[in-house]
Amino acid sequence: MLTSTISSTISRTAPPPVAHGHVRRRRLGPGRPIPYGRAVGPLLLVTIWAVASATGVLDPRMLSAPWTIVGTTGDLIASGDLQTHILASLQRAALGFLIGGTVGTVLAIVAGISRIGEALIDGPIQIKRAIPTIGLIPLLILWLGIGETFKVVIIALAAAIYMYVQVFAGLTGIDHRYVELAEVQNYTRWEFLRHVVFPGALPGFFVGLRLSVTFSWLILITVEQINALSGVGYMMSQAQLYAQTDVIVVGLLVYGVFGFASDTLLRLLERRVLSWRRTLTS
Amino acid sequence: MAPHADQLTSAVEIRGLSRRFGEHVVLDALDLSITDGEFVALLGRSGSGKSTMLRALAGLDYDVTGDGELRIPDRVSVVFQDSRLLPWRRVLDNVILGNRAADGRTRGIEALAEVGLSGRERAWPNQLSGGEQQRVALARSLVGEPQLLLADEPFGALDALTRLKMHELLRDLCRRHRPAVLLVTHDVDEAIKLADRIVVLDAGRIALDVRPTQPDIRDVLLRALGVTA
Ligand SMILES: Nc1ncnc2c1ncn2[C@@H]1O[C@H](COP(=O)(O)OP(=O)(O)OP(=O)(O)O)[C@@H](O)[C@H]1O
Ligand SMILES: [Mg+2]
C-alpha cells in the first residue's frame, strides 16, 4: 500500500520504481554468484595449457601436456609407486600434526589457566616463535639424524607453535564480562573453565588447527625434498634429477588435493562444533 | 539515614562504605540499609558512583581501594545491563548453570515460564531478541531464589515499549519471590513506578531517601539530581 502511494507520486516524473513488489535500487555488490563460478578460472587455465601443448608452443621439457600428466598418474598408480609415496607422506604429516597439535594444546591450556604455567611456558615458546622452524633443520639433523624421527619432530614443532599461540590467545582473551558473570553466579573453578573458558577458546582452537595443518604440509614438503627415501617430496626431487616435469606436476597436484581436503574437513568440523555462532546476526 | 529500616530485619547493612580510584573518592563513608523484601531504587547523576556501590555489594570490586562494613545475605543475584548470556550454551543451560539444587532443571524450566519464555529452552541466546535475552537473564537471577537482587540499569539497552513490559514483569516477579532489590537506574519514572523507596546518591553519600508516594516526588527527585533549570 505504502509503496504504491510512493510510486504514484514519483511516477509523474520518472517510470514507476516498483515492480513485482520490489523497490528498484542500483545494486552495488558484485551480484549473484555464477553457478560453478569457481571452476571457470582453473578450466580456462587448463584449456590454455592444453592448446599450448597441442600446438607445440609449450615445450614438454618445461611443462608436460595435460594428457601426459593424466597418463603418468595412471602409470604411477598402476605400479603402486604413487600410493606408497602418498602413504609415507601422509604418515609423517599426520603423526607430526597429531603430536604437535596435542602438545601445543596442552601447553597452551597449562599456560592459559595458571600463572605458574604461564611463567614457565610462555616465555620459551615466544622465543621459539621468533626462530623460523625451518631454520632449526641443521641442528635437528645433528641431534636426530635424517631419519623419520627428524621429519616428524620438525613437523610437530611447527604444528605445536601454531596451535599454542592460537589456543593461548583464546584462553586468555576471554571476555571479562563472562568472568564477572561466573563469579556472581558462584561457578566453581571447574565449571568456570568448562562452561566459560574452554568454549570461549574454541574458535581460537580451530584457527590453530587449520594453521597447524597448513604448516604441517609446508614443512613436510620442505623436509621431504631435502632428504628422504620415500614420500611425495622425494618422488618429486627424483623426478627433477631426470627432468620428468609430468611427475613433478603429479606431486604438486597431490599436495594441493590433500591440503584442500584437510582444510575443507576442518572447516566442516568447525561449523558443526561452533553451530551456536551461525545464528549470530550482527 | 534510613528511618524506615529500623524496626524490621534488614537484608543489607552498609556502614561507612568508602571506595576510591586513586585520589578520586567515589563513595565517602556511605550508610544504607535495605529491609527484607524491600525494593530500593538507586538514582544518581552519571559518574556519581552507583555502579561502584552495586559492584561493592556484588563482591566484584576486589581491586578497588576502600573500607567499610557490609552485611549482605547468602543468596545474592546480579542482573547486568547486558543480558550476559553465554552464547555457546542454550537458554535453559544459561539459566541453571551454577545452580546446584537437585531439581535445578525443573526450576529453570519454571523460571523461564515465569518470564514468558516457555518452549524456548533449547534456543541459542543469539536467536532471541534483546528483550527476550534480558528476560532470560531475569529468569537466571531468580532461579536461585535470591534474598537480594542487584540490578544495574537492567533495561537501559531496551526500547521504551519493551522497557514498560519489563517493568511489569519485574514488579510481578519481585512480588512473588520477595527478594530485597537494589535497582540502579537513571530513569526517575522507572524508580517511582517500581520502588518502595528511592535513594539518591550524590557526592559519595545518600543525599536523599524518600518514598515514591511522597507528594511532588518527581520534582523532588529531579531537583536532587540537579535537573531543574
Ligand atoms: N575502574 C575504574 N578506574 C578508575 N575510575 C573509575 C573506575 N570505575 C569507575 N571509576 C570512576 O568512578 C566514578 C563513579 O563511577 P560509576 O561507574 O560508579 O558511576 P555511575 O553512577 O554508575 O555512572 P553511570 O550512571 O554513568 O553508569 C566515575 O567518576 C568513574 O570515572
Ligand atoms: Mg553505572
Coordinates of C-alpha atoms and ligand atoms in Angstrom, one line a residue:
Chain A
M1 CA 0.0 0.0 0.0
L2 CA 2.7 2.4 1.2
T3 CA 5.0 1.6 -1.8
S4 CA 2.2 2.1 -4.3
T5 CA 1.5 5.6 -2.9
I6 CA 5.1 6.5 -3.2
S7 CA 5.3 5.2 -6.8
S8 CA 2.2 7.2 -7.8
T9 CA 3.7 10.4 -6.6
I10 CA 7.0 9.8 -8.1
S11 CA 5.7 8.4 -11.4
R12 CA 4.8 11.9 -12.7
T13 CA 8.4 12.5 -13.5
A14 CA 10.0 9.0 -13.5
P15 CA 8.9 5.5 -14.5
P16 CA 7.3 3.6 -11.6
P17 CA 10.1 2.3 -9.4
V18 CA 8.1 -0.5 -8.0
A19 CA 7.9 -3.8 -9.9
H20 CA 6.7 -7.1 -8.5
G21 CA 6.6 -5.6 -5.1
H22 CA 10.3 -4.8 -5.0
V23 CA 11.7 -1.3 -4.8
R24 CA 14.3 -0.9 -7.6
R25 CA 17.8 0.0 -6.4
R26 CA 21.1 0.1 -8.1
R27 CA 23.0 -2.9 -6.9
L28 CA 26.4 -2.1 -5.8
G29 CA 27.5 -5.5 -4.6
P30 CA 29.1 -8.0 -7.1
G31 CA 25.7 -9.6 -7.6
R32 CA 24.5 -13.1 -7.9
P33 CA 27.3 -15.8 -8.0
I34 CA 27.8 -17.6 -11.3
P35 CA 26.9 -21.4 -10.9
Y36 CA 30.2 -23.3 -10.5
G37 CA 31.9 -19.9 -11.0
R38 CA 35.0 -21.0 -9.1
A39 CA 35.7 -23.7 -11.7
V40 CA 35.8 -21.2 -14.6
G41 CA 39.3 -19.8 -13.9
P42 CA 41.0 -23.1 -13.5
L43 CA 39.2 -24.6 -16.5
L44 CA 40.4 -21.7 -18.6
L45 CA 44.0 -22.2 -17.5
V46 CA 43.8 -25.9 -18.3
T47 CA 42.4 -25.1 -21.7
I48 CA 45.2 -22.6 -22.5
W49 CA 47.7 -25.2 -21.2
A50 CA 46.2 -27.9 -23.4
V51 CA 46.1 -25.7 -26.5
A52 CA 49.7 -24.5 -25.9
S53 CA 50.9 -28.1 -25.6
A54 CA 49.0 -29.4 -28.6
T55 CA 50.3 -26.6 -30.9
G56 CA 53.8 -27.1 -29.6
V57 CA 54.1 -23.6 -28.2
L58 CA 54.8 -25.2 -24.8
D59 CA 58.0 -27.3 -24.7
P60 CA 57.2 -30.6 -22.9
R61 CA 60.6 -30.3 -21.2
M62 CA 59.3 -27.2 -19.4
L63 CA 55.8 -28.5 -18.7
S64 CA 54.3 -31.7 -19.9
A65 CA 50.9 -31.7 -21.6
P66 CA 47.7 -32.3 -19.5
W67 CA 47.1 -35.7 -21.1
T68 CA 50.7 -36.7 -20.3
I69 CA 50.0 -35.9 -16.6
V70 CA 46.9 -38.0 -16.7
G71 CA 48.8 -40.9 -18.3
T72 CA 51.7 -40.6 -15.8
T73 CA 49.3 -40.5 -12.9
G74 CA 47.7 -43.7 -14.2
D75 CA 51.2 -45.3 -14.6
L76 CA 52.3 -44.3 -11.1
I77 CA 49.1 -45.7 -9.6
A78 CA 49.4 -48.9 -11.6
S79 CA 52.9 -49.5 -10.4
G80 CA 51.8 -48.7 -6.8
D81 CA 54.6 -46.0 -6.5
L82 CA 52.2 -43.2 -6.0
Q83 CA 50.3 -44.9 -3.2
T84 CA 53.5 -45.8 -1.4
H85 CA 54.8 -42.3 -1.6
I86 CA 51.5 -40.7 -0.6
L87 CA 51.2 -43.1 2.3
A88 CA 54.7 -42.3 3.6
S89 CA 53.9 -38.5 3.3
L90 CA 50.5 -38.8 5.0
Q91 CA 52.0 -40.8 7.8
R92 CA 54.7 -38.2 8.5
A93 CA 52.3 -35.2 8.2
A94 CA 49.6 -36.8 10.3
L95 CA 52.0 -38.0 13.0
G96 CA 53.7 -34.7 13.3
F97 CA 50.5 -32.8 13.3
L98 CA 48.8 -35.0 15.9
I99 CA 51.8 -34.9 18.2
G100 CA 52.5 -31.2 17.7
G101 CA 48.8 -30.2 17.9
T102 CA 48.3 -32.2 21.1
V103 CA 51.5 -30.8 22.7
G104 CA 50.7 -27.3 21.7
T105 CA 47.1 -27.5 23.0
V106 CA 48.2 -29.0 26.3
L107 CA 50.9 -26.4 26.8
A108 CA 48.5 -23.6 25.9
I109 CA 46.0 -24.9 28.5
V110 CA 48.6 -25.1 31.2
A111 CA 49.9 -21.7 30.4
G112 CA 46.5 -20.3 29.9
I113 CA 44.8 -21.3 33.1
S114 CA 47.6 -21.0 35.6
R115 CA 50.0 -18.1 36.3
I116 CA 52.9 -20.5 37.1
G117 CA 52.3 -22.4 33.9
E118 CA 52.4 -19.1 32.0
A119 CA 55.6 -18.0 33.7
L120 CA 57.3 -21.3 32.8
I121 CA 55.9 -22.0 29.3
D122 CA 55.0 -18.8 27.6
G123 CA 58.5 -17.2 27.5
P124 CA 60.3 -20.1 25.9
I125 CA 57.5 -20.5 23.3
Q126 CA 57.6 -16.9 22.4
I127 CA 61.4 -17.2 21.9
K128 CA 60.9 -20.3 19.7
R129 CA 58.3 -18.4 17.7
A130 CA 60.9 -15.8 16.7
I131 CA 63.0 -18.6 15.1
P132 CA 61.6 -20.0 11.9
T133 CA 61.1 -23.7 12.3
I134 CA 62.9 -24.4 9.0
G135 CA 66.0 -22.7 10.5
L136 CA 66.2 -25.5 13.1
I137 CA 66.7 -28.1 10.4
P138 CA 70.5 -28.3 10.6
L139 CA 70.5 -28.6 14.4
L140 CA 67.8 -31.2 14.4
I141 CA 69.7 -33.2 11.8
L142 CA 72.7 -33.2 14.0
W143 CA 70.7 -34.3 17.0
L144 CA 68.3 -36.8 15.4
G145 CA 69.9 -37.9 12.1
I146 CA 67.9 -37.7 8.9
G147 CA 65.5 -40.5 9.6
E148 CA 61.8 -40.4 10.2
T149 CA 62.1 -39.1 13.8
F150 CA 63.7 -35.9 12.5
K151 CA 60.9 -35.3 10.0
V152 CA 58.1 -36.0 12.4
V153 CA 59.7 -33.8 15.1
I154 CA 60.1 -30.8 12.9
I155 CA 56.5 -31.0 11.6
A156 CA 55.4 -31.4 15.2
L157 CA 57.4 -28.4 16.3
A158 CA 55.7 -26.2 13.7
A159 CA 52.2 -27.5 14.5
A160 CA 52.7 -27.1 18.2
I161 CA 53.7 -23.5 17.9
Y162 CA 50.8 -22.5 15.8
M163 CA 48.4 -24.4 18.0
Y164 CA 49.9 -23.0 21.2
V165 CA 49.7 -19.4 20.0
Q166 CA 46.0 -19.6 19.0
V167 CA 44.7 -21.6 21.9
F168 CA 46.6 -19.5 24.4
A169 CA 45.2 -16.3 22.9
G170 CA 41.7 -17.8 23.0
L171 CA 42.1 -18.9 26.7
T172 CA 43.5 -15.6 27.9
G173 CA 41.4 -13.4 25.7
I174 CA 38.2 -14.4 27.4
D175 CA 35.6 -11.6 27.7
H176 CA 35.9 -10.1 31.2
R177 CA 32.1 -9.7 31.4
Y178 CA 31.8 -13.5 31.4
V179 CA 34.4 -13.8 34.2
E180 CA 32.2 -11.5 36.3
L181 CA 29.1 -13.5 35.5
A182 CA 30.8 -16.7 36.6
E183 CA 31.8 -15.0 39.8
V184 CA 28.4 -13.7 40.7
Q185 CA 26.8 -17.0 39.7
N186 CA 29.1 -18.8 42.1
Y187 CA 30.5 -21.2 39.4
T188 CA 33.2 -23.5 40.8
R189 CA 36.6 -23.1 39.1
W190 CA 35.9 -26.3 37.1
E191 CA 32.5 -25.0 36.0
F192 CA 34.1 -21.7 35.0
L193 CA 36.8 -23.5 32.9
R194 CA 34.4 -25.9 31.4
H195 CA 31.5 -23.7 30.5
V196 CA 33.2 -20.3 30.1
V197 CA 36.9 -20.5 29.3
F198 CA 37.1 -23.6 27.1
P199 CA 34.1 -22.9 24.9
G200 CA 35.3 -19.3 24.6
A201 CA 38.7 -20.6 23.4
L202 CA 37.2 -23.0 20.8
P203 CA 37.2 -20.6 17.9
G204 CA 40.9 -19.9 18.5
F205 CA 41.4 -23.7 18.8
F206 CA 40.0 -24.1 15.3
V207 CA 42.1 -21.3 13.8
G208 CA 45.1 -23.1 15.4
L209 CA 44.1 -26.4 13.9
R210 CA 43.8 -25.0 10.4
L211 CA 47.1 -23.2 10.7
S212 CA 48.8 -26.3 12.1
V213 CA 47.6 -28.4 9.2
T214 CA 48.7 -25.9 6.6
F215 CA 52.1 -25.6 8.1
S216 CA 52.4 -29.4 8.6
W217 CA 52.1 -29.7 4.8
L218 CA 54.5 -26.9 4.2
I219 CA 57.2 -28.3 6.4
L220 CA 56.6 -31.8 5.1
I221 CA 57.3 -30.7 1.5
T222 CA 60.5 -29.0 2.6
V223 CA 61.9 -31.9 4.6
E224 CA 60.9 -34.5 2.0
Q225 CA 62.7 -32.6 -0.7
I226 CA 65.9 -32.1 1.4
N227 CA 66.4 -35.7 2.3
A228 CA 64.1 -38.7 2.2
L229 CA 63.9 -42.1 0.5
S230 CA 60.1 -42.0 0.2
G231 CA 57.2 -39.6 0.1
V232 CA 55.7 -37.3 -2.5
G233 CA 58.5 -34.8 -2.0
Y234 CA 61.1 -37.5 -2.6
M235 CA 59.3 -38.6 -5.7
M236 CA 59.4 -35.0 -7.0
S237 CA 63.1 -34.4 -6.3
Q238 CA 63.9 -37.7 -8.1
A239 CA 61.8 -36.5 -11.0
Q240 CA 63.8 -33.3 -11.0
L241 CA 67.0 -35.2 -11.5
Y242 CA 65.6 -36.9 -14.6
A243 CA 63.7 -33.8 -15.8
Q244 CA 60.3 -35.5 -15.6
T245 CA 58.1 -32.5 -15.4
D246 CA 55.0 -34.7 -15.5
V247 CA 55.9 -36.5 -12.3
I248 CA 56.6 -33.1 -10.6
V249 CA 53.2 -31.8 -11.6
V250 CA 51.6 -35.0 -10.3
G251 CA 53.3 -34.4 -6.9
L252 CA 52.1 -30.8 -6.8
L253 CA 48.6 -32.0 -7.6
V254 CA 48.7 -34.4 -4.7
Y255 CA 49.9 -31.8 -2.3
G256 CA 47.1 -29.5 -3.5
V257 CA 44.4 -32.1 -3.2
F258 CA 45.4 -33.1 0.3
G259 CA 45.9 -29.5 1.5
F260 CA 42.5 -28.5 0.2
A261 CA 40.8 -31.7 1.5
S262 CA 42.2 -31.3 5.1
D263 CA 41.2 -27.7 5.2
T264 CA 37.7 -28.4 4.0
L265 CA 37.3 -31.2 6.5
L266 CA 38.3 -28.9 9.4
R267 CA 36.0 -26.2 8.2
L268 CA 33.1 -28.6 8.2
L269 CA 34.0 -29.7 11.7
E270 CA 34.3 -26.2 12.9
R271 CA 30.8 -25.3 11.5
R272 CA 29.4 -28.3 13.4
V273 CA 31.1 -27.6 16.7
L274 CA 30.5 -23.9 16.7
S275 CA 26.9 -24.2 15.5
W276 CA 25.8 -21.5 18.0
R277 CA 27.8 -19.0 16.0
R278 CA 25.8 -19.4 12.9
T279 CA 22.8 -17.7 14.5
L280 CA 24.8 -14.5 15.0
T281 CA 23.2 -11.7 13.1
S282 CA 25.4 -8.8 13.9
Chain B
M1 CA 19.8 7.8 57.4
A2 CA 17.4 5.0 56.9
P3 CA 14.4 5.6 59.2
H4 CA 12.2 3.0 57.5
A5 CA 14.6 0.2 58.2
D6 CA 15.0 0.4 62.0
Q7 CA 12.3 -2.0 63.3
L8 CA 12.4 -4.6 60.5
T9 CA 15.1 -7.2 59.9
S10 CA 17.5 -5.9 57.3
A11 CA 18.7 -7.8 54.3
V12 CA 21.5 -5.3 53.6
E13 CA 23.5 -3.2 56.1
I14 CA 26.1 -0.8 54.7
R15 CA 28.1 1.2 57.2
G16 CA 30.8 3.7 56.4
L17 CA 31.4 2.3 52.9
S18 CA 34.2 4.1 51.1
R19 CA 35.6 3.5 47.6
R20 CA 38.1 5.5 45.7
F21 CA 40.0 5.3 42.5
G22 CA 43.4 6.9 43.1
E23 CA 42.7 10.3 44.6
H24 CA 39.1 10.3 43.3
V25 CA 36.8 9.5 46.2
V26 CA 33.6 7.9 44.8
L27 CA 31.9 6.6 47.9
D28 CA 32.5 8.5 51.1
A29 CA 31.5 6.8 54.3
L30 CA 28.1 5.8 52.9
D31 CA 25.4 4.3 55.1
L32 CA 22.4 2.4 53.8
S33 CA 20.1 -0.4 55.0
I34 CA 17.6 -2.4 53.0
T35 CA 15.0 -4.5 54.7
D36 CA 13.9 -7.9 53.6
G37 CA 11.8 -7.8 50.5
E38 CA 12.2 -4.1 50.1
F39 CA 12.5 -2.7 46.6
V40 CA 15.0 0.2 46.6
A41 CA 15.8 2.3 43.5
L42 CA 19.2 4.0 43.4
L43 CA 19.3 7.2 41.4
G44 CA 22.3 9.5 40.8
R45 CA 24.0 11.5 38.2
S46 CA 26.2 9.8 35.7
G47 CA 29.5 9.1 37.5
S48 CA 28.1 9.5 40.9
G49 CA 29.2 6.0 41.9
K50 CA 26.0 3.9 41.5
S51 CA 27.8 1.1 39.7
T52 CA 30.7 1.3 42.1
M53 CA 28.3 0.8 45.0
L54 CA 26.5 -2.1 43.3
R55 CA 29.8 -3.8 42.5
A56 CA 30.8 -3.4 46.1
L57 CA 27.7 -5.3 47.2
A58 CA 28.1 -7.9 44.4
G59 CA 31.7 -8.5 45.6
L60 CA 33.1 -7.6 42.2
D61 CA 35.5 -4.9 43.3
Y62 CA 38.4 -6.7 44.8
D63 CA 40.9 -4.4 43.1
V64 CA 39.3 -1.2 44.4
T65 CA 40.7 0.6 47.5
G66 CA 38.3 1.4 50.2
D67 CA 36.8 0.2 53.5
G68 CA 33.5 0.0 55.5
E69 CA 31.2 -2.6 56.8
L70 CA 28.9 -4.7 54.5
R71 CA 26.4 -7.2 55.5
I72 CA 24.6 -9.0 52.7
P73 CA 22.5 -12.2 52.6
D74 CA 23.9 -15.5 51.4
R75 CA 21.9 -15.7 48.2
V76 CA 22.6 -12.7 46.0
S77 CA 21.8 -12.4 42.3
V78 CA 23.0 -9.8 39.8
V79 CA 21.4 -8.6 36.7
F80 CA 23.7 -6.6 34.4
Q81 CA 22.8 -4.0 31.8
D82 CA 23.6 -6.6 29.1
S83 CA 22.0 -9.9 29.4
R84 CA 25.4 -11.6 29.6
L85 CA 24.2 -15.0 28.4
L86 CA 26.9 -17.4 27.4
P87 CA 26.3 -17.6 23.6
W88 CA 27.5 -21.2 23.4
R89 CA 25.0 -22.5 26.0
R90 CA 21.4 -23.0 25.2
V91 CA 18.9 -20.8 27.0
L92 CA 17.9 -23.3 29.7
D93 CA 21.6 -24.2 30.4
N94 CA 22.3 -20.5 30.8
V95 CA 19.5 -20.2 33.4
I96 CA 20.6 -23.2 35.5
L97 CA 24.4 -23.0 35.2
G98 CA 25.9 -22.7 38.7
N99 CA 22.7 -23.7 40.4
R100 CA 23.4 -26.7 42.4
A101 CA 19.8 -27.5 43.6
A102 CA 18.8 -31.2 42.9
D103 CA 15.7 -30.0 40.9
G104 CA 17.7 -27.3 39.1
R105 CA 16.3 -28.2 35.6
T106 CA 12.7 -28.2 36.7
R107 CA 13.2 -24.9 38.4
G108 CA 14.9 -23.5 35.4
I109 CA 12.0 -24.5 33.2
E110 CA 9.6 -22.9 35.7
A111 CA 11.7 -19.7 35.8
L112 CA 11.6 -19.5 32.0
A113 CA 7.8 -20.0 32.1
E114 CA 7.6 -17.2 34.6
V115 CA 9.3 -14.7 32.3
G116 CA 7.1 -15.9 29.4
L117 CA 9.7 -18.0 27.5
S118 CA 8.2 -21.5 27.7
G119 CA 9.3 -23.5 24.7
R120 CA 12.5 -21.5 24.1
E121 CA 14.6 -23.7 26.5
R122 CA 16.7 -25.1 23.6
A123 CA 17.2 -21.9 21.7
W124 CA 20.6 -20.3 21.4
P125 CA 20.8 -16.9 23.1
N126 CA 21.6 -15.2 19.8
Q127 CA 18.3 -16.4 18.4
L128 CA 16.4 -14.3 20.9
S129 CA 15.6 -10.6 20.7
G130 CA 17.3 -8.2 23.1
G131 CA 14.2 -8.0 25.4
E132 CA 13.9 -11.8 25.4
Q133 CA 17.6 -12.2 26.3
Q134 CA 17.1 -9.8 29.2
R135 CA 14.1 -11.9 30.3
V136 CA 16.4 -15.0 30.3
A137 CA 18.8 -13.0 32.5
L138 CA 15.9 -12.3 34.9
A139 CA 15.0 -15.9 35.0
R140 CA 18.6 -16.8 35.7
S141 CA 18.8 -14.4 38.5
L142 CA 15.6 -15.6 40.1
V143 CA 16.0 -19.3 39.8
G144 CA 18.3 -19.4 42.9
E145 CA 15.6 -17.7 45.0
P146 CA 17.9 -14.8 45.9
Q147 CA 17.4 -12.8 49.1
L148 CA 19.0 -9.9 47.4
L149 CA 18.7 -8.9 43.8
L150 CA 21.2 -6.3 42.5
A151 CA 20.4 -4.8 39.1
D152 CA 22.5 -2.2 37.3
E153 CA 20.3 -0.4 34.7
P154 CA 18.9 -3.8 33.5
F155 CA 16.6 -2.2 31.0
G156 CA 18.9 0.6 29.8
A157 CA 19.6 -1.1 26.4
L158 CA 15.9 -1.8 25.7
D159 CA 13.4 0.2 23.6
A160 CA 10.8 2.2 25.5
L161 CA 7.9 -0.2 24.8
T162 CA 9.9 -3.3 25.8
R163 CA 11.1 -1.5 28.9
L164 CA 7.5 -0.9 30.0
K165 CA 6.7 -4.6 29.7
M166 CA 9.8 -5.5 31.6
H167 CA 8.8 -3.1 34.4
E168 CA 5.6 -5.0 34.9
L169 CA 7.4 -8.4 34.7
L170 CA 10.0 -7.3 37.2
R171 CA 7.3 -6.0 39.6
D172 CA 5.3 -9.2 39.4
L173 CA 8.4 -11.4 39.9
C174 CA 9.5 -9.4 42.9
R175 CA 6.0 -9.5 44.4
R176 CA 6.1 -13.3 44.1
H177 CA 9.7 -14.0 45.1
R178 CA 10.1 -11.1 47.6
P179 CA 13.8 -10.6 47.3
A180 CA 15.3 -7.3 48.6
V181 CA 16.1 -5.3 45.5
L182 CA 18.6 -2.6 44.7
L183 CA 17.9 -1.3 41.3
V184 CA 20.3 1.2 39.8
T185 CA 18.6 3.4 37.2
H186 CA 18.9 6.8 35.6
D187 CA 15.1 6.9 34.9
V188 CA 13.2 8.8 37.5
D189 CA 9.8 7.4 36.3
E190 CA 11.1 3.9 36.4
A191 CA 12.1 4.4 40.0
I192 CA 8.8 5.9 41.0
K193 CA 6.9 3.1 39.3
L194 CA 8.8 0.2 40.7
A195 CA 10.4 1.1 44.0
D196 CA 9.1 1.0 47.6
R197 CA 11.9 3.5 48.4
I198 CA 14.1 5.8 46.4
V199 CA 17.6 6.9 47.3
V200 CA 19.7 9.4 45.5
L201 CA 23.5 9.1 45.5
D202 CA 25.4 12.4 45.4
A203 CA 29.0 13.3 46.4
G204 CA 29.6 9.8 47.7
R205 CA 26.7 9.7 50.1
I206 CA 23.0 9.1 50.2
A207 CA 21.7 12.6 49.6
L208 CA 18.0 11.8 49.6
D209 CA 16.0 8.9 50.9
V210 CA 12.3 9.1 50.1
R211 CA 9.1 7.1 49.4
P212 CA 7.6 7.3 45.9
T213 CA 4.2 8.1 47.4
Q214 CA 5.5 11.4 48.7
P215 CA 3.8 14.4 47.0
D216 CA 5.7 16.1 44.2
I217 CA 8.1 13.1 44.2
R218 CA 9.1 13.7 40.6
D219 CA 10.1 17.3 41.2
V220 CA 11.9 16.4 44.4
L221 CA 13.9 13.7 42.7
L222 CA 14.7 15.9 39.7
R223 CA 15.9 18.7 42.0
A224 CA 18.1 16.3 43.9
L225 CA 19.6 15.2 40.6
G226 CA 20.2 18.8 39.6
V227 CA 18.0 18.7 36.5
T228 CA 15.6 21.6 37.2
A229 CA 16.6 24.6 35.3
Ligands
LIG1 N1 37.9 1.1 37.3 C1 37.9 2.4 37.5 N2 39.0 3.1 37.4 C2 39.0 4.5 37.7 N3 37.9 5.2 37.9 C3 36.8 4.5 37.9 C4 36.7 3.1 37.7 N4 35.4 2.8 37.7 C5 34.7 3.9 38.0 N5 35.5 5.0 38.1 C6 35.1 6.3 38.4 O1 34.2 6.3 39.5 C7 33.2 7.2 39.3 C8 31.9 6.5 39.5 O2 31.7 5.6 38.5 P1 30.4 4.7 38.4 O3 30.5 3.7 37.3 O4 30.1 4.1 39.7 O5 29.3 5.8 38.1 P2 27.7 5.6 37.8 O6 27.0 6.3 38.9 O7 27.4 4.1 37.7 O8 27.6 6.3 36.4 P3 26.6 5.9 35.2 O9 25.2 6.4 35.6 O10 27.1 6.7 34.1 O11 26.7 4.5 35.0 C9 33.3 7.8 37.9 O12 33.9 9.1 38.0 C10 34.3 6.9 37.2 O13 35.1 7.6 36.3
MG2 MG 26.8 2.8 36.1

